[in-house]
Short mmCIF file of C-alpha atoms in Angstrom, two decimals:
data_model
loop_
_atom_site.label_atom_id
_atom_site.label_comp_id
_atom_site.label_asym_id
_atom_site.label_seq_id
_atom_site.Cartn_x
_atom_site.Cartn_y
_atom_site.Cartn_z
CA MET A 1117 304.51 -114.72 51.72
CA PRO A 1118 306.76 -111.97 50.30
CA THR A 1119 305.38 -108.49 50.58
CA THR A 1120 304.03 -106.78 47.48
CA GLU A 1121 304.75 -103.33 48.91
CA PRO A 1122 307.41 -101.44 46.92
CA THR A 1123 310.89 -101.05 48.31
CA THR A 1124 312.14 -97.46 48.17
CA PRO A 1125 315.36 -95.85 49.46
CA GLU A 1126 313.39 -94.68 52.49
CA THR A 1127 311.96 -98.11 53.38
CA ALA A 1128 314.87 -100.33 52.33
CA THR A 1129 316.72 -102.22 55.05
CA PRO A 1130 320.32 -103.37 55.02
CA GLY A 1131 321.05 -106.95 54.06
CA ARG A 1132 320.79 -109.49 51.33
CA VAL A 1133 318.07 -109.32 48.69
CA LEU A 1134 318.88 -112.57 46.87
CA THR A 1135 320.66 -115.74 47.96
CA VAL A 1136 321.21 -118.57 45.49
CA ALA A 1137 322.94 -121.86 46.31
CA GLY A 1138 323.25 -125.00 44.22
CA LEU A 1139 321.10 -123.73 41.35
CA LYS A 1140 320.82 -126.22 38.49
CA VAL A 1141 318.99 -126.05 35.17
CA SER A 1142 318.98 -128.72 32.50
CA PHE A 1143 317.29 -129.08 29.13
CA GLY A 1144 317.04 -132.76 28.38
CA LYS A 1145 320.51 -134.20 28.88
CA ALA A 1146 322.20 -130.80 28.65
CA GLN A 1147 323.23 -129.35 32.02
CA VAL A 1148 323.05 -125.58 31.40
CA LEU A 1149 323.56 -124.40 34.98
CA ASP A 1150 325.45 -126.67 37.35
CA GLY A 1151 325.51 -125.61 40.99
CA ILE A 1152 325.41 -121.81 40.85
CA ASP A 1153 326.08 -119.95 44.11
CA LEU A 1154 325.67 -116.17 44.24
CA HIS A 1155 324.09 -113.36 46.21
CA VAL A 1156 322.92 -109.80 45.68
CA ASP A 1157 323.03 -107.27 48.50
CA ARG A 1158 320.50 -104.48 48.84
CA GLY A 1159 321.42 -101.40 46.84
CA GLU A 1160 324.19 -102.96 44.76
CA CYS A 1161 324.51 -103.86 41.10
CA LEU A 1162 325.84 -107.36 40.49
CA ALA A 1163 326.94 -108.10 36.92
CA VAL A 1164 327.07 -111.60 35.47
CA VAL A 1165 329.36 -111.85 32.45
CA GLY A 1166 330.56 -114.71 30.29
CA PRO A 1167 330.66 -116.03 26.74
CA ASN A 1168 327.65 -116.96 24.65
CA GLY A 1169 326.19 -120.21 25.90
CA ALA A 1170 327.54 -119.80 29.43
CA GLY A 1171 324.01 -119.80 30.89
CA LYS A 1172 323.59 -116.11 31.69
CA THR A 1173 320.08 -115.66 30.30
CA THR A 1174 319.09 -119.07 31.64
CA LEU A 1175 320.12 -117.87 35.11
CA LEU A 1176 317.77 -114.88 34.94
CA ARG A 1177 314.95 -117.00 33.54
CA ALA A 1178 315.40 -119.48 36.39
CA LEU A 1179 315.25 -116.68 38.97
CA SER A 1180 312.11 -115.34 37.27
CA ARG A 1181 310.59 -118.83 37.34
CA LEU A 1182 310.40 -118.90 33.55
CA ASN A 1183 312.61 -122.02 33.45
CA ASP A 1184 312.36 -125.09 35.66
CA SER A 1185 315.24 -125.36 38.10
CA SER A 1186 316.41 -126.97 41.32
CA ALA A 1187 318.45 -125.44 44.12
CA THR A 1188 319.39 -125.98 47.73
CA THR A 1189 318.63 -122.29 48.46
CA LEU A 1190 316.59 -119.71 46.54
CA GLU A 1191 315.79 -116.88 48.93
CA PHE A 1192 314.42 -113.50 47.94
CA ASP A 1193 314.07 -110.56 50.31
CA GLY A 1194 314.16 -112.74 53.42
CA THR A 1195 311.86 -115.56 52.34
CA ALA A 1196 311.68 -118.40 49.83
CA LEU A 1197 311.51 -117.27 46.21
CA PRO A 1198 307.93 -117.71 44.98
CA GLY A 1199 307.31 -120.67 42.71
CA SER A 1200 305.64 -118.99 39.73
CA ALA A 1201 306.62 -116.22 37.32
CA TYR A 1202 303.59 -114.14 38.25
CA ALA A 1203 304.25 -114.48 41.97
CA THR A 1204 307.89 -113.43 41.63
CA VAL A 1205 306.83 -110.23 39.84
CA MET A 1206 304.23 -109.48 42.48
CA ALA A 1207 306.87 -110.07 45.17
CA GLY A 1208 309.13 -107.45 43.59
CA LEU A 1209 311.52 -109.42 41.38
CA VAL A 1210 311.12 -107.80 37.95
CA HIS A 1211 312.79 -109.11 34.80
CA CYS A 1212 313.67 -106.79 31.90
CA PRO A 1213 314.30 -109.36 29.15
CA GLU A 1214 316.74 -109.24 26.27
CA ARG A 1215 315.37 -107.91 22.96
CA ARG A 1216 312.99 -105.59 24.88
CA ARG A 1217 309.73 -107.57 24.32
CA LEU A 1218 307.55 -104.49 23.95
CA PHE A 1219 304.04 -104.45 22.51
CA PRO A 1220 304.74 -102.62 19.22
CA GLY A 1221 301.11 -101.75 18.52
CA LEU A 1222 300.58 -100.09 21.90
CA SER A 1223 301.68 -96.58 22.74
CA ILE A 1224 304.80 -95.90 24.76
CA ARG A 1225 302.64 -94.77 27.66
CA ASP A 1226 300.55 -97.96 27.53
CA ASN A 1227 303.69 -100.12 27.44
CA LEU A 1228 305.07 -98.31 30.47
CA GLU A 1229 301.83 -98.55 32.43
CA LEU A 1230 301.75 -102.32 31.94
CA GLY A 1231 304.73 -102.43 34.29
CA ALA A 1232 302.67 -100.92 37.11
CA ARG A 1233 300.45 -103.98 37.52
CA ARG A 1234 302.34 -105.02 40.68
CA LEU A 1235 301.12 -101.82 42.32
CA ARG A 1236 297.52 -102.04 41.14
CA LYS A 1237 296.30 -101.63 44.73
CA GLN A 1238 298.18 -98.32 44.86
CA PRO A 1239 296.84 -96.46 41.79
CA ASP A 1240 298.05 -93.09 43.07
CA THR A 1241 301.66 -94.14 42.44
CA LYS A 1242 301.25 -94.59 38.67
CA ALA A 1243 301.41 -90.92 37.68
CA GLU A 1244 304.35 -90.31 40.01
CA ASP A 1245 306.30 -93.28 38.68
CA LEU A 1246 305.49 -92.39 35.08
CA GLU A 1247 306.94 -88.94 35.62
CA ARG A 1248 310.10 -90.47 37.12
CA VAL A 1249 310.53 -92.62 34.02
CA PHE A 1250 309.97 -89.62 31.75
CA THR A 1251 312.57 -87.66 33.73
CA LEU A 1252 315.06 -90.50 33.26
CA PHE A 1253 314.19 -90.92 29.57
CA PRO A 1254 312.92 -87.54 28.24
CA LYS A 1255 312.47 -88.80 24.67
CA LEU A 1256 309.80 -91.21 25.88
CA LYS A 1257 307.79 -88.31 27.27
CA GLU A 1258 308.02 -86.44 23.96
CA ARG A 1259 306.65 -89.50 22.15
CA ALA A 1260 304.36 -90.94 24.82
CA SER A 1261 301.40 -91.35 22.45
CA GLN A 1262 303.54 -92.84 19.68
CA SER A 1263 303.44 -96.61 19.10
CA ALA A 1264 306.39 -98.45 20.62
CA GLY A 1265 307.08 -100.19 17.32
CA THR A 1266 308.24 -96.92 15.76
CA LEU A 1267 311.05 -96.37 18.27
CA SER A 1268 314.74 -96.91 17.57
CA GLY A 1269 316.54 -99.80 19.26
CA GLY A 1270 317.94 -97.55 21.97
CA GLU A 1271 314.56 -95.93 22.62
CA GLN A 1272 312.93 -99.35 22.81
CA GLN A 1273 315.50 -100.37 25.43
CA GLN A 1274 314.71 -97.23 27.41
CA CYS A 1275 311.01 -98.10 27.22
CA ALA A 1276 311.67 -101.66 28.39
CA ILE A 1277 313.74 -100.46 31.35
CA GLY A 1278 311.15 -97.81 32.16
CA ARG A 1279 308.37 -100.40 32.10
CA SER A 1280 310.31 -102.50 34.62
CA LEU A 1281 310.82 -99.49 36.89
CA MET A 1282 307.07 -98.77 36.93
CA GLY A 1283 306.69 -101.75 39.30
CA ARG A 1284 309.16 -100.30 41.84
CA PRO A 1285 311.19 -103.52 41.87
CA THR A 1286 312.96 -104.78 44.95
CA LEU A 1287 315.35 -106.49 42.52
CA LEU A 1288 315.62 -105.58 38.84
CA LEU A 1289 317.00 -108.24 36.50
CA LEU A 1290 318.48 -106.67 33.35
CA ASP A 1291 319.25 -109.07 30.51
CA GLU A 1292 321.70 -107.77 27.88
CA PRO A 1293 320.51 -104.14 27.95
CA THR A 1294 323.11 -103.07 25.34
CA LEU A 1295 322.40 -105.85 22.84
CA GLY A 1296 322.52 -104.45 19.31
CA LEU A 1297 323.03 -100.85 20.42
CA SER A 1298 325.57 -98.32 19.16
CA VAL A 1299 328.43 -97.05 21.30
CA GLY A 1300 326.69 -93.73 21.87
CA VAL A 1301 323.46 -95.36 23.01
CA LYS A 1302 325.42 -97.68 25.30
CA GLU A 1303 326.91 -94.62 26.97
CA ALA A 1304 323.43 -93.27 27.64
CA ILE A 1305 322.34 -96.61 29.12
CA VAL A 1306 325.38 -96.60 31.44
CA GLY A 1307 324.30 -93.21 32.76
CA SER A 1308 320.71 -94.36 33.19
CA ILE A 1309 321.73 -97.45 35.15
CA GLN A 1310 323.84 -95.32 37.48
CA VAL A 1311 320.89 -93.00 38.12
CA ILE A 1312 318.65 -96.01 38.81
CA LYS A 1313 321.23 -97.45 41.21
CA ASP A 1314 321.70 -94.12 42.99
CA ALA A 1315 317.92 -94.00 43.52
CA GLY A 1316 318.18 -97.21 45.55
CA THR A 1317 317.22 -99.94 43.08
CA THR A 1318 319.07 -103.24 43.48
CA MET A 1319 320.09 -104.82 40.17
CA LEU A 1320 321.35 -108.07 38.72
CA LEU A 1321 322.78 -107.30 35.29
CA VAL A 1322 323.61 -109.90 32.64
CA GLU A 1323 325.84 -108.48 29.94
CA GLN A 1324 327.96 -109.68 27.03
CA ASP A 1325 329.90 -106.41 26.87
CA VAL A 1326 332.36 -106.84 29.73
CA ASN A 1327 333.57 -103.25 29.70
CA PHE A 1328 329.99 -102.02 30.01
CA ALA A 1329 329.37 -104.41 32.90
CA PHE A 1330 332.50 -103.27 34.73
CA ARG A 1331 331.35 -99.65 34.52
CA CYS A 1332 327.95 -100.43 36.03
CA ALA A 1333 328.63 -103.08 38.65
CA ASP A 1334 329.82 -103.16 42.25
CA ARG A 1335 330.62 -106.86 41.98
CA VAL A 1336 331.03 -109.26 39.07
CA VAL A 1337 330.38 -112.96 38.57
CA VAL A 1338 332.07 -114.66 35.61
CA LEU A 1339 329.97 -117.55 34.35
CA GLU A 1340 331.51 -120.24 32.17
CA HIS A 1341 330.06 -123.61 31.15
CA GLY A 1342 327.19 -123.18 33.58
CA GLN A 1343 329.44 -122.63 36.60
CA VAL A 1344 330.87 -119.66 38.49
CA ALA A 1345 334.47 -119.24 37.32
CA ARG A 1346 335.24 -115.99 39.15
CA GLU A 1347 333.42 -113.77 41.64
CA GLY A 1348 334.45 -110.60 43.43
CA PRO A 1349 334.48 -106.80 43.52
CA THR A 1350 334.61 -105.23 40.08
CA ALA A 1351 338.15 -103.88 40.46
CA GLN A 1352 339.40 -107.31 41.50
CA ILE A 1353 337.76 -109.10 38.57
CA ALA A 1354 338.88 -106.44 36.09
CA ALA A 1355 342.48 -106.92 37.25
CA ASP A 1356 342.36 -110.72 37.14
CA PRO A 1357 344.94 -111.95 34.58
CA TYR A 1358 342.63 -114.62 33.18
CA VAL A 1359 339.72 -112.20 32.79
CA LYS A 1360 341.97 -109.59 31.17
CA GLN A 1361 343.19 -112.10 28.60
CA ALA A 1362 339.92 -113.94 27.94
CA TYR A 1363 337.50 -111.01 27.95
CA LEU A 1364 339.46 -107.81 27.49
CA GLY A 1365 342.08 -108.98 25.01
CA VAL A 1366 344.93 -107.91 27.27
CA ALA A 1367 347.90 -110.27 27.46
#
């Protein structure tokens, strides 16, 4: 079984965190994902971009075991990906969903501490991890006792990311972290993601804003019609003539 011990920069080992081959998801007769192959290496940020309806969110939900799927290979941190949503979280695959999904009636602190359930056998880590989140997002510390429902959209996104970090994920799945946010708030999120990456957290980022994704990612997968259309280092994908025309508006 996958370990539930947190991966940190000190304990991380080189290699591949996630390997996916032949991943398929269908809803009735609609084939949403059709044979997805991708991988995420330890310490990198992989971005998945594509138009609405390409299957980006479905991909993350399949990896989190929130959607039924089939695949020839689904390997996480050296072993088979667990079969249930709860087990994937406990194994270290943590999903930060689109639209934040906070508990608006709970305080910011309570929302954050819910993310620490994976480490419930290590209660001494909670205060340390909470302080790390507050260092990353100082406004959350100022308003820790405030209900999450009173936060702005950007602050709610910070709280959602912070909650995910409380579990010390081996792999953090980020679904549309800039959805509905202003340009200024997006800039702050870019900086936060870089700090998270520099601290050793491996990430799989799904993003509609291609420019944002290019600034955060080491590699990029372009998803179209449920299939991988392009894959490669960020600079290579950003320079691809098709990508420039279709996603960046450059002829």
